[in-house]
mmCIF file of C-alpha atoms in Angstrom:
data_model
loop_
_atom_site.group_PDB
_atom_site.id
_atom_site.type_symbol
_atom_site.label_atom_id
_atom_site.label_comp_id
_atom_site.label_asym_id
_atom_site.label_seq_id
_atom_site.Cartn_x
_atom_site.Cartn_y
_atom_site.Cartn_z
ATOM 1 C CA UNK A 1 -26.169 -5.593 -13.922
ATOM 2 C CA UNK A 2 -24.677 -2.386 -14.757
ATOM 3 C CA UNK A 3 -22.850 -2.103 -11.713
ATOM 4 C CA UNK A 4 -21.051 -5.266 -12.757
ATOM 5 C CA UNK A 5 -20.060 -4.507 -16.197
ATOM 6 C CA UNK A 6 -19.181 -0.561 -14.716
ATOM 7 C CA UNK A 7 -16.695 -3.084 -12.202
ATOM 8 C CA UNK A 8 -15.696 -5.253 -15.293
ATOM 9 C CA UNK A 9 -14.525 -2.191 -17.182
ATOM 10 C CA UNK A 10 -12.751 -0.638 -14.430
ATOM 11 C CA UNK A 11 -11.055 -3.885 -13.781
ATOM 12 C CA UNK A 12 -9.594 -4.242 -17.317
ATOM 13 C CA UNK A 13 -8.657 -0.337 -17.448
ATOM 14 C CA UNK A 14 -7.130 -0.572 -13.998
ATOM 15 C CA UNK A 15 -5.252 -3.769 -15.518
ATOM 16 C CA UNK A 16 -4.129 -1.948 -18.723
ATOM 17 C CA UNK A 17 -3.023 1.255 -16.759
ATOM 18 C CA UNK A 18 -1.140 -0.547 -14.478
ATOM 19 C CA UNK A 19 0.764 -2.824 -16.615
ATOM 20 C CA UNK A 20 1.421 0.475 -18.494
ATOM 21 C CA UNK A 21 2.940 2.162 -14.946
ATOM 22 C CA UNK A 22 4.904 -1.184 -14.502
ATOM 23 C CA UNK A 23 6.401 -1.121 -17.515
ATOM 24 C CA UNK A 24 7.222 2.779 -17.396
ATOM 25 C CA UNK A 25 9.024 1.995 -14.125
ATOM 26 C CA UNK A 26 11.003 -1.121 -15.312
ATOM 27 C CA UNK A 27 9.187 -3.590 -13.639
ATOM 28 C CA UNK A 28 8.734 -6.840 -14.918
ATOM 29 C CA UNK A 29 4.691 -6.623 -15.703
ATOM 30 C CA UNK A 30 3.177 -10.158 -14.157
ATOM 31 C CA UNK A 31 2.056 -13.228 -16.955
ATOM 32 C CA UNK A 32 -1.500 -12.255 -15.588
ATOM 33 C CA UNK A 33 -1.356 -8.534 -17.063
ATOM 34 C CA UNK A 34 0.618 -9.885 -19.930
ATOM 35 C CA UNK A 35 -2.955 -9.555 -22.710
ATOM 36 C CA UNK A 36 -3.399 -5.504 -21.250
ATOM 37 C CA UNK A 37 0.085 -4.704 -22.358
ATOM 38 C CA UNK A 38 -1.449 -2.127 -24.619
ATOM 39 C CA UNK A 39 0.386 1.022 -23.526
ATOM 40 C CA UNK A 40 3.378 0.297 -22.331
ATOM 41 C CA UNK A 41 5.095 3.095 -25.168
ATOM 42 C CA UNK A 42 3.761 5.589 -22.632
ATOM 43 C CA UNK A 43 5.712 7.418 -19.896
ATOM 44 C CA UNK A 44 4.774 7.162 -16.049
ATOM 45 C CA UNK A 45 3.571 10.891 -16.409
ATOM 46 C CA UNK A 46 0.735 9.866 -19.047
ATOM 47 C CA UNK A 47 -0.060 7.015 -17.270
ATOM 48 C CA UNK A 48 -0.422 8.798 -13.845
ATOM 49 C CA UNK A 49 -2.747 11.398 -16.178
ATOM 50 C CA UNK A 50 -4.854 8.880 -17.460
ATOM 51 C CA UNK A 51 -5.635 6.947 -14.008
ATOM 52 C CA UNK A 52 -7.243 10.442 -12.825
ATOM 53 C CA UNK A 53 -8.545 11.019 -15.858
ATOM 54 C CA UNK A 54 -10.381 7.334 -15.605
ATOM 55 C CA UNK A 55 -11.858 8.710 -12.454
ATOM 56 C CA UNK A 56 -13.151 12.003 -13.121
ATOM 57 C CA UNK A 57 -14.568 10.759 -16.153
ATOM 58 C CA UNK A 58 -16.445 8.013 -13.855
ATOM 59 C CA UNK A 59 -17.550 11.022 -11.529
ATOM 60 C CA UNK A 60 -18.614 13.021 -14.294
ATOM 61 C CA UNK A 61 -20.876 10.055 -15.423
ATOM 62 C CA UNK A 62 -22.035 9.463 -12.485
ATOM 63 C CA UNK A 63 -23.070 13.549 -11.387
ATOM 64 C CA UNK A 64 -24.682 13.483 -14.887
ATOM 65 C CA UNK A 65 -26.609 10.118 -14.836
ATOM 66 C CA UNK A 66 -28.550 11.783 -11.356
ATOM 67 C CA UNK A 67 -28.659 15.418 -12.261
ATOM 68 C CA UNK A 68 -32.199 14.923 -13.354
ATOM 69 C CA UNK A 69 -33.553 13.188 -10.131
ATOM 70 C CA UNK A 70 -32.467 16.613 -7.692
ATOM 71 C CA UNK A 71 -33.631 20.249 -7.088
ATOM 72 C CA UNK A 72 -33.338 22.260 -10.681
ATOM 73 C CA UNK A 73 -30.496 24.703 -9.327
ATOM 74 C CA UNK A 74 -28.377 26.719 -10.483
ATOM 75 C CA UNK A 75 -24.804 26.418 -9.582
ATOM 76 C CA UNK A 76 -22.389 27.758 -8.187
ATOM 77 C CA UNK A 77 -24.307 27.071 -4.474
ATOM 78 C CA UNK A 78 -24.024 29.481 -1.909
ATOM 79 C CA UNK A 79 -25.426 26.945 0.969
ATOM 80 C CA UNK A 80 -26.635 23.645 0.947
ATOM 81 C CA UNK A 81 -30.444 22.589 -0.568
ATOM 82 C CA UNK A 82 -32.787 21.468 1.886
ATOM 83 C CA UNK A 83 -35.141 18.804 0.916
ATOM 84 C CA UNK A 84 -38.651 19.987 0.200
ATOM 85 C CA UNK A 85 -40.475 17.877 3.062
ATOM 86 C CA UNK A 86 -39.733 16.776 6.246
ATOM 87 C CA UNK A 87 -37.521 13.414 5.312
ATOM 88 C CA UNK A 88 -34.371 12.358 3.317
ATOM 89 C CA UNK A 89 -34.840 11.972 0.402
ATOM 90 C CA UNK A 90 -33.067 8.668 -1.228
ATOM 91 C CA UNK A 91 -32.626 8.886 -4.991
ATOM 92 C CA UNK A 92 -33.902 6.178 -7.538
ATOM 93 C CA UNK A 93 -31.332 3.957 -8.957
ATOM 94 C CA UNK A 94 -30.212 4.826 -12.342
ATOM 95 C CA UNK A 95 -27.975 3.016 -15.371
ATOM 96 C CA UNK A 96 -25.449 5.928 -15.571
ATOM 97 C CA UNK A 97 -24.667 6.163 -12.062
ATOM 98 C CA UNK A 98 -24.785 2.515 -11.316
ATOM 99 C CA UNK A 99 -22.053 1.924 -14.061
ATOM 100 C CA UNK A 100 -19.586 4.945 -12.836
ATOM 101 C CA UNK A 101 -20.174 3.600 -9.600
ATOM 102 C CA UNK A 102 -18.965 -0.057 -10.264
ATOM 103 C CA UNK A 103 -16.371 1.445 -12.565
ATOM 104 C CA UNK A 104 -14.520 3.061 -9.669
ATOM 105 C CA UNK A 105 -14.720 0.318 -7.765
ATOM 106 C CA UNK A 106 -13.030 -1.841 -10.777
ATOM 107 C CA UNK A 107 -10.608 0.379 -11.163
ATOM 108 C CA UNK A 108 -9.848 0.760 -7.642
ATOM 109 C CA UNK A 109 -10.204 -2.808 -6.564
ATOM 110 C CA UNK A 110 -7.426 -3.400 -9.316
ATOM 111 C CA UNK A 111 -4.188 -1.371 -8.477
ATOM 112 C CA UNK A 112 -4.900 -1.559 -5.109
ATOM 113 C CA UNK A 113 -4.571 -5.220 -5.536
ATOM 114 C CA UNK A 114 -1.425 -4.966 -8.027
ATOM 115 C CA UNK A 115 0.431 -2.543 -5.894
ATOM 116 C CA UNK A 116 -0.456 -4.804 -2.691
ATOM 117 C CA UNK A 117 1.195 -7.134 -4.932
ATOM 118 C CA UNK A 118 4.392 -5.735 -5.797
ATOM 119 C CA UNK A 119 5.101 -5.459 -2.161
ATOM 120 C CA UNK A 120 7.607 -8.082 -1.723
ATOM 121 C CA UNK A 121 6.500 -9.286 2.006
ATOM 122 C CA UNK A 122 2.770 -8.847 1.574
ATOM 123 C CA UNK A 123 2.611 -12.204 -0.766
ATOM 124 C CA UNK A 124 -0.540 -13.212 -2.797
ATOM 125 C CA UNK A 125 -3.062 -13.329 0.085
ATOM 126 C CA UNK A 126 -3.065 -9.798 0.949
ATOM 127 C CA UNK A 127 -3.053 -8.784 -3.089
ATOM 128 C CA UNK A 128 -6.495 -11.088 -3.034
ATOM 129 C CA UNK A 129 -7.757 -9.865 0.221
ATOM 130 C CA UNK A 130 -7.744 -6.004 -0.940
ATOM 131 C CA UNK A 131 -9.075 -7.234 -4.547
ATOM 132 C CA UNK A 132 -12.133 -9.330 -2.919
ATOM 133 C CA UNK A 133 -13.204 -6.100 -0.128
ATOM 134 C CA UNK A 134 -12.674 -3.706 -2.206
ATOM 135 C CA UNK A 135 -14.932 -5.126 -4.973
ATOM 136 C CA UNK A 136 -17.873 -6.757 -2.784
ATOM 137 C CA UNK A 137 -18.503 -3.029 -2.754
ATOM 138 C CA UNK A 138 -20.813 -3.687 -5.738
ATOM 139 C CA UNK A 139 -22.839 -6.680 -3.937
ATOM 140 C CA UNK A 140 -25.707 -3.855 -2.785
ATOM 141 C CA UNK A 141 -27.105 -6.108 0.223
ATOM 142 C CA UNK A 142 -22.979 -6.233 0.851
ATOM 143 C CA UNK A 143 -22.621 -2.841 0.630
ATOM 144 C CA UNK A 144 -24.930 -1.665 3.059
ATOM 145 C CA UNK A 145 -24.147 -4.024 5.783
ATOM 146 C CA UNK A 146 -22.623 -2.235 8.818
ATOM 147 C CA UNK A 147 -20.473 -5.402 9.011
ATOM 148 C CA UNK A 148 -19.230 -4.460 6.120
ATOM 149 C CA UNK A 149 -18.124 -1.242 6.539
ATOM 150 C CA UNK A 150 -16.150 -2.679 9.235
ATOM 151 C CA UNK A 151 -14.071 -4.842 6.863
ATOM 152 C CA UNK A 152 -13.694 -1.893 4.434
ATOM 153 C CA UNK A 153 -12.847 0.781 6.713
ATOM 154 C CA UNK A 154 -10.353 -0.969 8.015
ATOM 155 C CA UNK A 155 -8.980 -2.258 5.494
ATOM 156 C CA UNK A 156 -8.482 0.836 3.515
ATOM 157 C CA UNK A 157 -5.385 1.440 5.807
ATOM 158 C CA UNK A 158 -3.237 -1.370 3.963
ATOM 159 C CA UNK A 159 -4.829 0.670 -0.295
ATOM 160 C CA UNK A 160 -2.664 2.559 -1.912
ATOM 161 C CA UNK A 161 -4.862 4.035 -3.860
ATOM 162 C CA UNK A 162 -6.462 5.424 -0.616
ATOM 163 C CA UNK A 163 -3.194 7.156 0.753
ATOM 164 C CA UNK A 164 -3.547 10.481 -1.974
ATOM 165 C CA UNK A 165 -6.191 11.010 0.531
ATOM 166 C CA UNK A 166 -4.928 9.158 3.757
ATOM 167 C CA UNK A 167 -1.518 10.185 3.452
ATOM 168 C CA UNK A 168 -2.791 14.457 3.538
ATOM 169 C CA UNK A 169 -5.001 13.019 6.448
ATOM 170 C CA UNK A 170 -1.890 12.010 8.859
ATOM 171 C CA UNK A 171 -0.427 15.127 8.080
ATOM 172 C CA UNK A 172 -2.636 17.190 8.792
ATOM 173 C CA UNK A 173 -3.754 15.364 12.218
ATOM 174 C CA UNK A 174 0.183 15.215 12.959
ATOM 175 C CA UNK A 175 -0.029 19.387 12.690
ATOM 176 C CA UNK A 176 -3.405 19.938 14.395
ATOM 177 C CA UNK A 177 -3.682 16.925 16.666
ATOM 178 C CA UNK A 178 -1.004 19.577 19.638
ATOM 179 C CA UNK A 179 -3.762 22.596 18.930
ATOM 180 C CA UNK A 180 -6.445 20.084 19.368
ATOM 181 C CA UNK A 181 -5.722 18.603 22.101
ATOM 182 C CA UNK A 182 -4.431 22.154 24.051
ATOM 183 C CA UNK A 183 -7.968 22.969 23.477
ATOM 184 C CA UNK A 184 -10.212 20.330 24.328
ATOM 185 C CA UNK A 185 -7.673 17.298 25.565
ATOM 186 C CA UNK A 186 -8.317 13.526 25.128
ATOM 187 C CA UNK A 187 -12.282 14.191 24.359
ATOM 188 C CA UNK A 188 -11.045 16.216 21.364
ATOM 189 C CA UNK A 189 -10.266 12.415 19.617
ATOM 190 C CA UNK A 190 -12.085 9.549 19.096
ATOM 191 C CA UNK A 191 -12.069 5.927 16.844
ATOM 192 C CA UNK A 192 -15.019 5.378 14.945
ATOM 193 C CA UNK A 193 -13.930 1.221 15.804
ATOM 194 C CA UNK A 194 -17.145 0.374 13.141
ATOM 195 C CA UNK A 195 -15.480 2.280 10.417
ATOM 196 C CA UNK A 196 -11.683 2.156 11.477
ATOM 197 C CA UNK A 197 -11.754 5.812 11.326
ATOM 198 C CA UNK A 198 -9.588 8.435 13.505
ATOM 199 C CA UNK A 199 -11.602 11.777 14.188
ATOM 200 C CA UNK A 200 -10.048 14.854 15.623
ATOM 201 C CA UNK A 201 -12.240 18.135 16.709
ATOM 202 C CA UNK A 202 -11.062 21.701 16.849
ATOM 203 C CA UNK A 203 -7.689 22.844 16.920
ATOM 204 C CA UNK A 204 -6.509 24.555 13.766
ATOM 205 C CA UNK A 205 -9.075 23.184 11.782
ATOM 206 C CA UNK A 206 -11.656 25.318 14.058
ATOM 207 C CA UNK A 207 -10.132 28.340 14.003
ATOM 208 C CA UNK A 208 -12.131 31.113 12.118
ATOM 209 C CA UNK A 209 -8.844 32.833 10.830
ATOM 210 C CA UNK A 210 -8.050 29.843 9.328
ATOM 211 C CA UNK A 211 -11.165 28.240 8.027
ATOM 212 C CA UNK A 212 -13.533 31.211 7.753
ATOM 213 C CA UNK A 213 -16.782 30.452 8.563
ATOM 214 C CA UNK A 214 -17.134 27.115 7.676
ATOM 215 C CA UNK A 215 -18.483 24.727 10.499
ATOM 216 C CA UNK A 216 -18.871 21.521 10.240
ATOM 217 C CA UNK A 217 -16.170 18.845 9.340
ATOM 218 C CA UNK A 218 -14.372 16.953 6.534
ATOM 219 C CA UNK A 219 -12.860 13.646 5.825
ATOM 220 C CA UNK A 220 -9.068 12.987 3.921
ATOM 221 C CA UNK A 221 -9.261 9.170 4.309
ATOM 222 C CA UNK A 222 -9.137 7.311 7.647
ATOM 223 C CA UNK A 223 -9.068 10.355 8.999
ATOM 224 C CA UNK A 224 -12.107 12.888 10.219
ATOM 225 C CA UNK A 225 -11.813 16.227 11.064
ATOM 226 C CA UNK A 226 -14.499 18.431 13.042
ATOM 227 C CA UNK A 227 -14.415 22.450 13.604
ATOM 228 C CA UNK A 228 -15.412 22.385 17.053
ATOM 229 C CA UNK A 229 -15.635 18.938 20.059
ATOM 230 C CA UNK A 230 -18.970 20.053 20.011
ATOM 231 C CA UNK A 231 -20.228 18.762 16.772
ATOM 232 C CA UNK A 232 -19.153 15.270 18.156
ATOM 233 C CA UNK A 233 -22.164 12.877 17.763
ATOM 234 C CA UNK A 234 -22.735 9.161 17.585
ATOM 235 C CA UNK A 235 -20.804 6.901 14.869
ATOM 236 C CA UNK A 236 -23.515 4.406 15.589
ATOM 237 C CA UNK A 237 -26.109 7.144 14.441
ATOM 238 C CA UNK A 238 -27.452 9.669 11.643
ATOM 239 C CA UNK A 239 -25.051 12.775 12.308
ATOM 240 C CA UNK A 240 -21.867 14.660 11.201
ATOM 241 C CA UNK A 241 -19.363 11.904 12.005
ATOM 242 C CA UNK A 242 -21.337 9.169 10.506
ATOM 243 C CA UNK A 243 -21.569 10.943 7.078
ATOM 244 C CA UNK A 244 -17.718 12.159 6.936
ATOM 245 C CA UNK A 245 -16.780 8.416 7.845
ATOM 246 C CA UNK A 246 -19.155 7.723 4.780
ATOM 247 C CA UNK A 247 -16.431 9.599 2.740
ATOM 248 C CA UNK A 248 -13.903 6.997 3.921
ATOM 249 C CA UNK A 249 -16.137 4.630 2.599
ATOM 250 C CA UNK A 250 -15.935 6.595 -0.597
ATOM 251 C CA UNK A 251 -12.283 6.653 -0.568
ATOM 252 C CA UNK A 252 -11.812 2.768 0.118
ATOM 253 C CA UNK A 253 -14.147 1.844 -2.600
ATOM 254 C CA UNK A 254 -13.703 4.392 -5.150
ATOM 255 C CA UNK A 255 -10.237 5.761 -4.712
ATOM 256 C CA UNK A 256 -8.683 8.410 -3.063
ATOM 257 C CA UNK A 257 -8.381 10.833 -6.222
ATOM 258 C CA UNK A 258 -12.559 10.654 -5.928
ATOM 259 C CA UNK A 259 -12.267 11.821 -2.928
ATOM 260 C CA UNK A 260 -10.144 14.973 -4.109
ATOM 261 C CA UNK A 261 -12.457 15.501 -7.211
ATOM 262 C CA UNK A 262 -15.352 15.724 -4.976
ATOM 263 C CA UNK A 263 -13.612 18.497 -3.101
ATOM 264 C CA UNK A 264 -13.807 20.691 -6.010
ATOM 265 C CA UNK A 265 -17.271 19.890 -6.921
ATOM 266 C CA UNK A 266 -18.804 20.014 -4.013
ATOM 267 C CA UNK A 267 -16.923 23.559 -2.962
ATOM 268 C CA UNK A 268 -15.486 25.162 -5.665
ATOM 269 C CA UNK A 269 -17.199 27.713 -8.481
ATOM 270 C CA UNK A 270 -18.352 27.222 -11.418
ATOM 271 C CA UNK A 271 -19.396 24.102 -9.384
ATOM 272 C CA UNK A 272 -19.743 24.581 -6.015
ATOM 273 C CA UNK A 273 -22.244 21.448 -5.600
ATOM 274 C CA UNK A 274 -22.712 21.771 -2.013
ATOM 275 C CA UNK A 275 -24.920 19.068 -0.786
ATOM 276 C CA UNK A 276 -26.094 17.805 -3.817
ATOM 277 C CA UNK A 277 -22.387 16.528 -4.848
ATOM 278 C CA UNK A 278 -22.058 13.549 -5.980
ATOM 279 C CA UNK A 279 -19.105 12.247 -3.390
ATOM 280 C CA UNK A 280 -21.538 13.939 -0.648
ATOM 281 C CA UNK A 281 -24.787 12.446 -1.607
ATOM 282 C CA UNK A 282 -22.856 8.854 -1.411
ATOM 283 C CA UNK A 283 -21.392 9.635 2.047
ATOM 284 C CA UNK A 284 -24.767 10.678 3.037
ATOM 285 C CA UNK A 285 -26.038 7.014 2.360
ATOM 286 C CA UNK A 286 -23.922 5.405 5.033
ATOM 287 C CA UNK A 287 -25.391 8.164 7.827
ATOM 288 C CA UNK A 288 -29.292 8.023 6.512
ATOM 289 C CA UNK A 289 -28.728 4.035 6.660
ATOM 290 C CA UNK A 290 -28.141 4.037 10.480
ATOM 291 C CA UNK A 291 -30.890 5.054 13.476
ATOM 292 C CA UNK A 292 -31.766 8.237 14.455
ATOM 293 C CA UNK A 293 -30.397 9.567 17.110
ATOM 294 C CA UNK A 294 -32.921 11.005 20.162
ATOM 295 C CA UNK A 295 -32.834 14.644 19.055
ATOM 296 C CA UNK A 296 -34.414 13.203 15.308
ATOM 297 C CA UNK A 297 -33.320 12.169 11.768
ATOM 298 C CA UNK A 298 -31.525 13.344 8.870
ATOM 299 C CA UNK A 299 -33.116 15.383 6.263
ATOM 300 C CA UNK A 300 -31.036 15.248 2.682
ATOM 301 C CA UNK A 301 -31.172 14.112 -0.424
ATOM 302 C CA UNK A 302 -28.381 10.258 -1.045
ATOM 303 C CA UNK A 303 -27.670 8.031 -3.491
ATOM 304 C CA UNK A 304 -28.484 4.345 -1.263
ATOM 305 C CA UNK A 305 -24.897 3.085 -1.691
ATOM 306 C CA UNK A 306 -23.504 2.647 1.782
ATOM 307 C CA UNK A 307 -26.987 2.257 3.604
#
């Protein structure tokens, strides 16, 4: 239940924000958003301001509501937090959380489907068709289904509110995708065809000079990015490449400026989150939900929404 009223009030603040953006752009605002007319005085800056503001506000719920269920740390993190046994360690499901969660998804799920709909050779269907995926994301048995995550993945090339991370993500392969491939050729890329994902390894991204010593990988969208080929593992398994595709997840479901605001929490001081972020412990769900590969399992702590 809170899920769905988090959804319900992320649907009618999506509405209200997008009639709002409509209006602040001259375009005639739909009979359907006609009743969340309530801030159309407000110029497309504000409005723009208080979308992101809707979803750090949602994040910040969220990081709150499981605070008290991890490690007592204190933060800014210099390296990750292992668990304290020898599994993962799934986290209990909580009001707060459960709320920000479907609240995202509301919010999300709505001006993906408005923009979808402004589109003038997209029609109705596809306006529906981004509204319905987008928001099954709060169905939990839905959620975790890898059949799902097909539909979603894909999907979340055709949301708007997915290219302020996608967008950065095509960019950046466009730039490192000559590097990578001078380096370690055709096995440097690979399509994650269960997520609809596009993952590069090495090039500039896995240069020290660049990156420093980070090692590992990252995701901006549908696309994934590893430091080295050799950090390649199985989509199909726990690993590296399952959890960054579990940030596309993220993005699809809960928008593309989450994706950006877990960024800073999870890297940057006074927060510096590391592991225990909250956009990291949800990507970690969709790897922990899938086999273990031969060499053994995961060990970290996930909130169970993606598996």
């Amino acid at each position: 239940m809170p899920i769905f009223i988090g959804w319900l009030a992320g649907v009618i603040v999506g509405a209200v924000l997008a009639a709002a953006g409509m209006f602040a752009l001259s375009i005639a605002i739909p009979p359907i958003l006609g009743p969340f007319s309530l801030l159309t005085a407000l110029p497309l800056v504000a409005v723009l301001a208080l979308v992101v503001l809707a979803y750090v506000l949602a994040y910040v719920l969220a990081t709150r509501s499981v605070a008290p269920l991890l490690p007592a740390v204190t933060f800014p993190l210099a390296a990750p937090v292992a668990v304290p046994g020898v599994v993962s360690v799934p986290l209990p499901a909580v009001a707060g959380e459960l709320t920000a969660r479907g609240f995202s998804i509301g919010l999300t799920a709505v001006l993906n489907a408005l923009v979808v709909l402004l589109v003038p050779i997209h029609g109705v269907m596809p306006s529906v068709w981004v509204f319905v995926v987008v928001s099954l994301a709060i169905v939990t048995p839905v959620a975790r289904s890898g059949i799902y995550h097909g539909f979603l993945g894909w999907t979340a090339w055709l949301l708007p509110v997915s290219y302020v991370a996608t967008a950065v993500g095509l960019l950046l392969f466009v730039i490192n995708a000559p590097v990578a491939f001078a380096f370690g050729g055709l096995g440097a890329f690979r399509i994650d065809w269960s997520t609809g994902v596009i993952e590069s390894s090495g090039g500039f991204v896995g240069i020290p000079a660049i990156t420093g010593s980070f090692t590992g990988g990252f995701s901006l969208g549908n696309f994934t990015f590893l430091t080295a080929v050799a950090l390649q593992d199985g989509f199909l398994f726990q690993g590296l490449s399952s959890h960054e595709t579990g940030h596309t997840l993220n993005t699809a479901a809960l928008g593309g400026i989450v994706l950006w605001v877990n960024a800073v929490d999870e890297n940057v001081a006074p927060f510096a989150r590391r592991n225990l972020a909250y956009g990291e412990l949800t990507a970690e769900s969709h790897s922990e939900g899938l086999p273990a590969p031969p060499a053994g399992a995961r060990r970290d702590f996930f909130v169970r929404s993606w598996g």
